[in-house]
CSV table of C-alpha atoms in Angstrom, one decimal:
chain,number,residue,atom,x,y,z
A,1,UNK,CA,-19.9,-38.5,-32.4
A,2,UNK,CA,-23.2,-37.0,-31.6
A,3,UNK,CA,-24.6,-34.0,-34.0
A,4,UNK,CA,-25.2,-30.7,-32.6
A,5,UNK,CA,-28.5,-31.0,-32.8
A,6,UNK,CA,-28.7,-34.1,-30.4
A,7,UNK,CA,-26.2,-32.4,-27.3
A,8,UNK,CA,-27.7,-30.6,-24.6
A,9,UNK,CA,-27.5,-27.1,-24.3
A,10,UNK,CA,-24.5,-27.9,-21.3
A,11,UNK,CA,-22.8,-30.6,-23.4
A,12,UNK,CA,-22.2,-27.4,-26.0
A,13,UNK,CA,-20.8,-25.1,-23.3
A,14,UNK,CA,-18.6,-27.8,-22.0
A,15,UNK,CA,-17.9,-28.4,-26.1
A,16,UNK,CA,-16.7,-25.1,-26.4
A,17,UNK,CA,-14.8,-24.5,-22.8
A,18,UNK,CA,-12.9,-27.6,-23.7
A,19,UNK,CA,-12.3,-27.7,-27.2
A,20,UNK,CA,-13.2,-24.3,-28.1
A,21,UNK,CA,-16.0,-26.1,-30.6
A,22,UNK,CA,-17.5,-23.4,-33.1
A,23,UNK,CA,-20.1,-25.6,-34.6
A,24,UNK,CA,-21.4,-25.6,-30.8
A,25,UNK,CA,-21.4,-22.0,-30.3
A,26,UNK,CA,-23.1,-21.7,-33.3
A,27,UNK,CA,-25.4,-23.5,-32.0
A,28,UNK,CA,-25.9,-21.9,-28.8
A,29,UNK,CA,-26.0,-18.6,-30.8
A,30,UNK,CA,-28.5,-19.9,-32.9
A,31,UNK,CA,-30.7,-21.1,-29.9
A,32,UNK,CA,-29.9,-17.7,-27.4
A,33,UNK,CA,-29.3,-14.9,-30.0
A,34,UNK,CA,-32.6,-14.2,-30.9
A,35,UNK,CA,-33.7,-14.5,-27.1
A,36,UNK,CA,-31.4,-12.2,-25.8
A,37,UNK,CA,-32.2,-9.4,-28.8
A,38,UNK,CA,-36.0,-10.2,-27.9
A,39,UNK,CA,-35.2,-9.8,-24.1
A,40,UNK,CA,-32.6,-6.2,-25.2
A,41,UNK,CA,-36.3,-5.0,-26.9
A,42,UNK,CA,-38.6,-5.3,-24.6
A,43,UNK,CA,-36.4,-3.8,-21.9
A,44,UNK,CA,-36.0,-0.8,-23.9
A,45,UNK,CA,-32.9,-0.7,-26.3
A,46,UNK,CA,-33.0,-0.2,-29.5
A,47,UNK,CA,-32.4,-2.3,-32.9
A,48,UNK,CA,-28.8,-1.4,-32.5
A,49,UNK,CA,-27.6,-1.6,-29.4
A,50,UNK,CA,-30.1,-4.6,-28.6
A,51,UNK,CA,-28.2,-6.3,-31.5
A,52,UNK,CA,-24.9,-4.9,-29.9
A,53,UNK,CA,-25.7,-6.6,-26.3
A,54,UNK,CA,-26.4,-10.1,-28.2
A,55,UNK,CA,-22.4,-9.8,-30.0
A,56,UNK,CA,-21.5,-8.8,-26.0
A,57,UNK,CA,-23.4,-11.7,-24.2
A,58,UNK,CA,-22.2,-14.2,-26.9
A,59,UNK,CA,-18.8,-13.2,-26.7
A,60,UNK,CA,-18.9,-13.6,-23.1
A,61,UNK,CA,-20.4,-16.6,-23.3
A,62,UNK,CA,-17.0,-18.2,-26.0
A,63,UNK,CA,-14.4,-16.4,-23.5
A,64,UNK,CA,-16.0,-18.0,-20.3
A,65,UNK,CA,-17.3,-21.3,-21.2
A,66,UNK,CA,-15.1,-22.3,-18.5
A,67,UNK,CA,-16.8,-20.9,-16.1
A,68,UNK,CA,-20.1,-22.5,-16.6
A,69,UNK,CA,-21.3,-24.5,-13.4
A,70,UNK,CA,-24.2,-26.7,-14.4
A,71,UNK,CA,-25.0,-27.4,-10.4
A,72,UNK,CA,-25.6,-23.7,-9.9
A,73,UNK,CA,-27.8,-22.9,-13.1
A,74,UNK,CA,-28.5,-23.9,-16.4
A,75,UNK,CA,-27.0,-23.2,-19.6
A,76,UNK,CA,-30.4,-20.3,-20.4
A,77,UNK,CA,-30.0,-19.1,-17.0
A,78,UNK,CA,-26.4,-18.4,-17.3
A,79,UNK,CA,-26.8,-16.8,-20.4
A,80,UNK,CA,-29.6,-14.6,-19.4
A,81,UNK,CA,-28.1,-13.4,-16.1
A,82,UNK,CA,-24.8,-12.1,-18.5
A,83,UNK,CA,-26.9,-10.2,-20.6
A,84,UNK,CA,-28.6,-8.6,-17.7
A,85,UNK,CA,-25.9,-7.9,-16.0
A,86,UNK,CA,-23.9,-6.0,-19.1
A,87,UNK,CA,-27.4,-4.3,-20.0
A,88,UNK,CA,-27.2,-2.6,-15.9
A,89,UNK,CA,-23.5,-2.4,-17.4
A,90,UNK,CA,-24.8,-0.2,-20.2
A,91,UNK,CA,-27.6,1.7,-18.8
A,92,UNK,CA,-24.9,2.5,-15.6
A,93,UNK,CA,-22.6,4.2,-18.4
A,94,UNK,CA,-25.1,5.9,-20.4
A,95,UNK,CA,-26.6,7.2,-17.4
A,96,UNK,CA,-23.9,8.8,-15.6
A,97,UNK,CA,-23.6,12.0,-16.0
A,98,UNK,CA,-20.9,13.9,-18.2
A,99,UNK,CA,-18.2,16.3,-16.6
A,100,UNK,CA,-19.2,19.6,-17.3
A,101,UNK,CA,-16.0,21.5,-17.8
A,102,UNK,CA,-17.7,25.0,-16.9
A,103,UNK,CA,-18.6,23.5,-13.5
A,104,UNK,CA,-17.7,25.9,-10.4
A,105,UNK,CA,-16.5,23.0,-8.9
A,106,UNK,CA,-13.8,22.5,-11.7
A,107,UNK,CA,-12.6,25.8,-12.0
A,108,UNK,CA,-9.2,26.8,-10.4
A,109,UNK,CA,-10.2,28.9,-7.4
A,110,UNK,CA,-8.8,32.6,-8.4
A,111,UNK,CA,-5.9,33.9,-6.5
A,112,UNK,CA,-6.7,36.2,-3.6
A,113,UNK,CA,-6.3,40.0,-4.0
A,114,UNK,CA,-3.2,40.9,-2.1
A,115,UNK,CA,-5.0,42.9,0.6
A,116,UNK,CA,-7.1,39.3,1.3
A,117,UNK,CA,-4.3,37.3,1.7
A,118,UNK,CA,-2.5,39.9,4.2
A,119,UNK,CA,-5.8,40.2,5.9
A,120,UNK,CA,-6.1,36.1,6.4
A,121,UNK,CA,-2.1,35.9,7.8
A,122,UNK,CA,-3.4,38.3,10.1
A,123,UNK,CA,-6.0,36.2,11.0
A,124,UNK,CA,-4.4,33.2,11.0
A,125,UNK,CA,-1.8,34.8,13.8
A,126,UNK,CA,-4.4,36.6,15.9
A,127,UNK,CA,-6.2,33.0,15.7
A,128,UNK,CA,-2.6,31.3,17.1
A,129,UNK,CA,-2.2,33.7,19.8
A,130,UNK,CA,-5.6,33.3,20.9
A,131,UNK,CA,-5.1,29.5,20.7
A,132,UNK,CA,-1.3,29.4,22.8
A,133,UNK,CA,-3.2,31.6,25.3
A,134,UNK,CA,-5.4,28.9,26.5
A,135,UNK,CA,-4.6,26.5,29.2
A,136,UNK,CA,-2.6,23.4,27.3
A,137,UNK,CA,-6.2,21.2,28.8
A,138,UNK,CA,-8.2,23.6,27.1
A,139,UNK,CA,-5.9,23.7,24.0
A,140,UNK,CA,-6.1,20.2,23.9
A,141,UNK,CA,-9.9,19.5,24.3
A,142,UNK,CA,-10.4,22.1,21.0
A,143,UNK,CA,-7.4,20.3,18.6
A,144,UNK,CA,-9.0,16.7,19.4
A,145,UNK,CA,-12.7,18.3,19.1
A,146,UNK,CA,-12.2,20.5,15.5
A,147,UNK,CA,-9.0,18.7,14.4
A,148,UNK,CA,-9.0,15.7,14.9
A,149,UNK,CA,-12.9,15.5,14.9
A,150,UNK,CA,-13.1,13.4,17.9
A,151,UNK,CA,-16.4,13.6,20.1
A,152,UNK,CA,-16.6,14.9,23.4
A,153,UNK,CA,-17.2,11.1,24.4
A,154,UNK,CA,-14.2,9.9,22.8
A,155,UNK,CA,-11.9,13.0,24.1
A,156,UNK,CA,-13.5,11.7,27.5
A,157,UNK,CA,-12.4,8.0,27.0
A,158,UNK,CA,-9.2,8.6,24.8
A,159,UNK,CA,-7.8,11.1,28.0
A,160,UNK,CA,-9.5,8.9,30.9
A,161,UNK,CA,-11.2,12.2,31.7
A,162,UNK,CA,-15.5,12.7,33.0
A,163,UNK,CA,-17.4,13.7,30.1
A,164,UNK,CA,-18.2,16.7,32.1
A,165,UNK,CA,-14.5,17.6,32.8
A,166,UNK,CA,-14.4,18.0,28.8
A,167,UNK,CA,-17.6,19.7,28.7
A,168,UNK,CA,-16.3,22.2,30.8
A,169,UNK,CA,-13.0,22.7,29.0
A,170,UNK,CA,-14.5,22.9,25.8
A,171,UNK,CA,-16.7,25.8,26.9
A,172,UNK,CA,-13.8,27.6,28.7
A,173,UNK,CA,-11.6,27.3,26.0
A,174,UNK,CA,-14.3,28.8,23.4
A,175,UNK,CA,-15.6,31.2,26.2
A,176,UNK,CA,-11.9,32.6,26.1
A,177,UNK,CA,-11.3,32.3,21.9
A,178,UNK,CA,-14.9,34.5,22.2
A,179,UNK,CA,-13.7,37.1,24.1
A,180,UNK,CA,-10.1,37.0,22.7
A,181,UNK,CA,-11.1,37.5,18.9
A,182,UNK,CA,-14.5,39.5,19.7
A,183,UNK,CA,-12.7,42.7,19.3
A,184,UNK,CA,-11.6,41.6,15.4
A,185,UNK,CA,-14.4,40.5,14.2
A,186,UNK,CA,-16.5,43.7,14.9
């Protein structure tokens, strides 16, 4: 049997993949540690968590042995492209911002006065009236348009209709809603 010393750096990989050989991670840790804290440095991290990516990498590196493809890399390559990929991993989680809990956008919405909440039924009803009073084209044209948020050139294709043909309902219809709800909104 050849010494660690004498095997390649693949022959330790495959070593450990296959029979899970800590003499030949050792090795490997020996050989990639030091790189990998070097490399953790000079990108930025300090002594800790540079020391914290090398445990990460090396880990990786005994839990996925196995995975190790010498015809696509070699062994330094492999290594290396782990540890940059959990250092984005790491600068991705430090860097994303922390949920404010006193964000407006977090805070229950406050329940409507009473007088607001009659006044939007009102609305709301005025709003259907107008909307059944329209021709059932014209109704139509406006639920695909705002609703369902369809352009005028799909409405056009969707119904087998000209463009202009919804063109010109879409402008009645909102000509008509216009005049309709003018009168409440002064």
């Amino acid at each position: 049997m050849t010494s660690v010393a004498d095997r390649t750096n693949e022959e330790l990989v495959s070593a450990i993949a296959v029979d899970r050989d800590r003499t030949a991670f050792a090795a490997l840790f020996r050989q990639y540690g030091p790189k990998i804290e070097s490399y953790a440095l000079r990108n930025g991290a300090g002594r800790a968590a540079a020391e914290e990516l090398v445990q990460d990498v090396m880990l990786t590196v005994w839990l996925r042995a196995d995975s190790f493809n010498p015809a696509l890399a070699s062994v330094g390559t492999w290594i290396f492209t782990i540890a940059r990929n959990r250092r984005i991993d790491r600068i991705r989680k430090e860097t994303r911002p922390e949920i404010d809990p006193n964000d407006p956008a977090l805070l229950p919405v406050a329940d409507l006065p009473p007088d607001r909440v009659l006044e939007l039924s009102e609305d709301r009803r005025i709003l259907s009236v107008a909307m059944n009073s329209l021709s059932p084209e014209q109704s139509e044209v406006l639920r695909l348009s705002y609703f369902e948020g369809k352009t005028q050139t799909e409405i056009a294709e969707e119904r087998n209709i000209p463009l202009g043909t919804v063109k010109t309902r879409m402008r009645l219809a909102l000509g008509h809603l216009k005049r309709t709800l003018q009168p409440r909104m002064v």
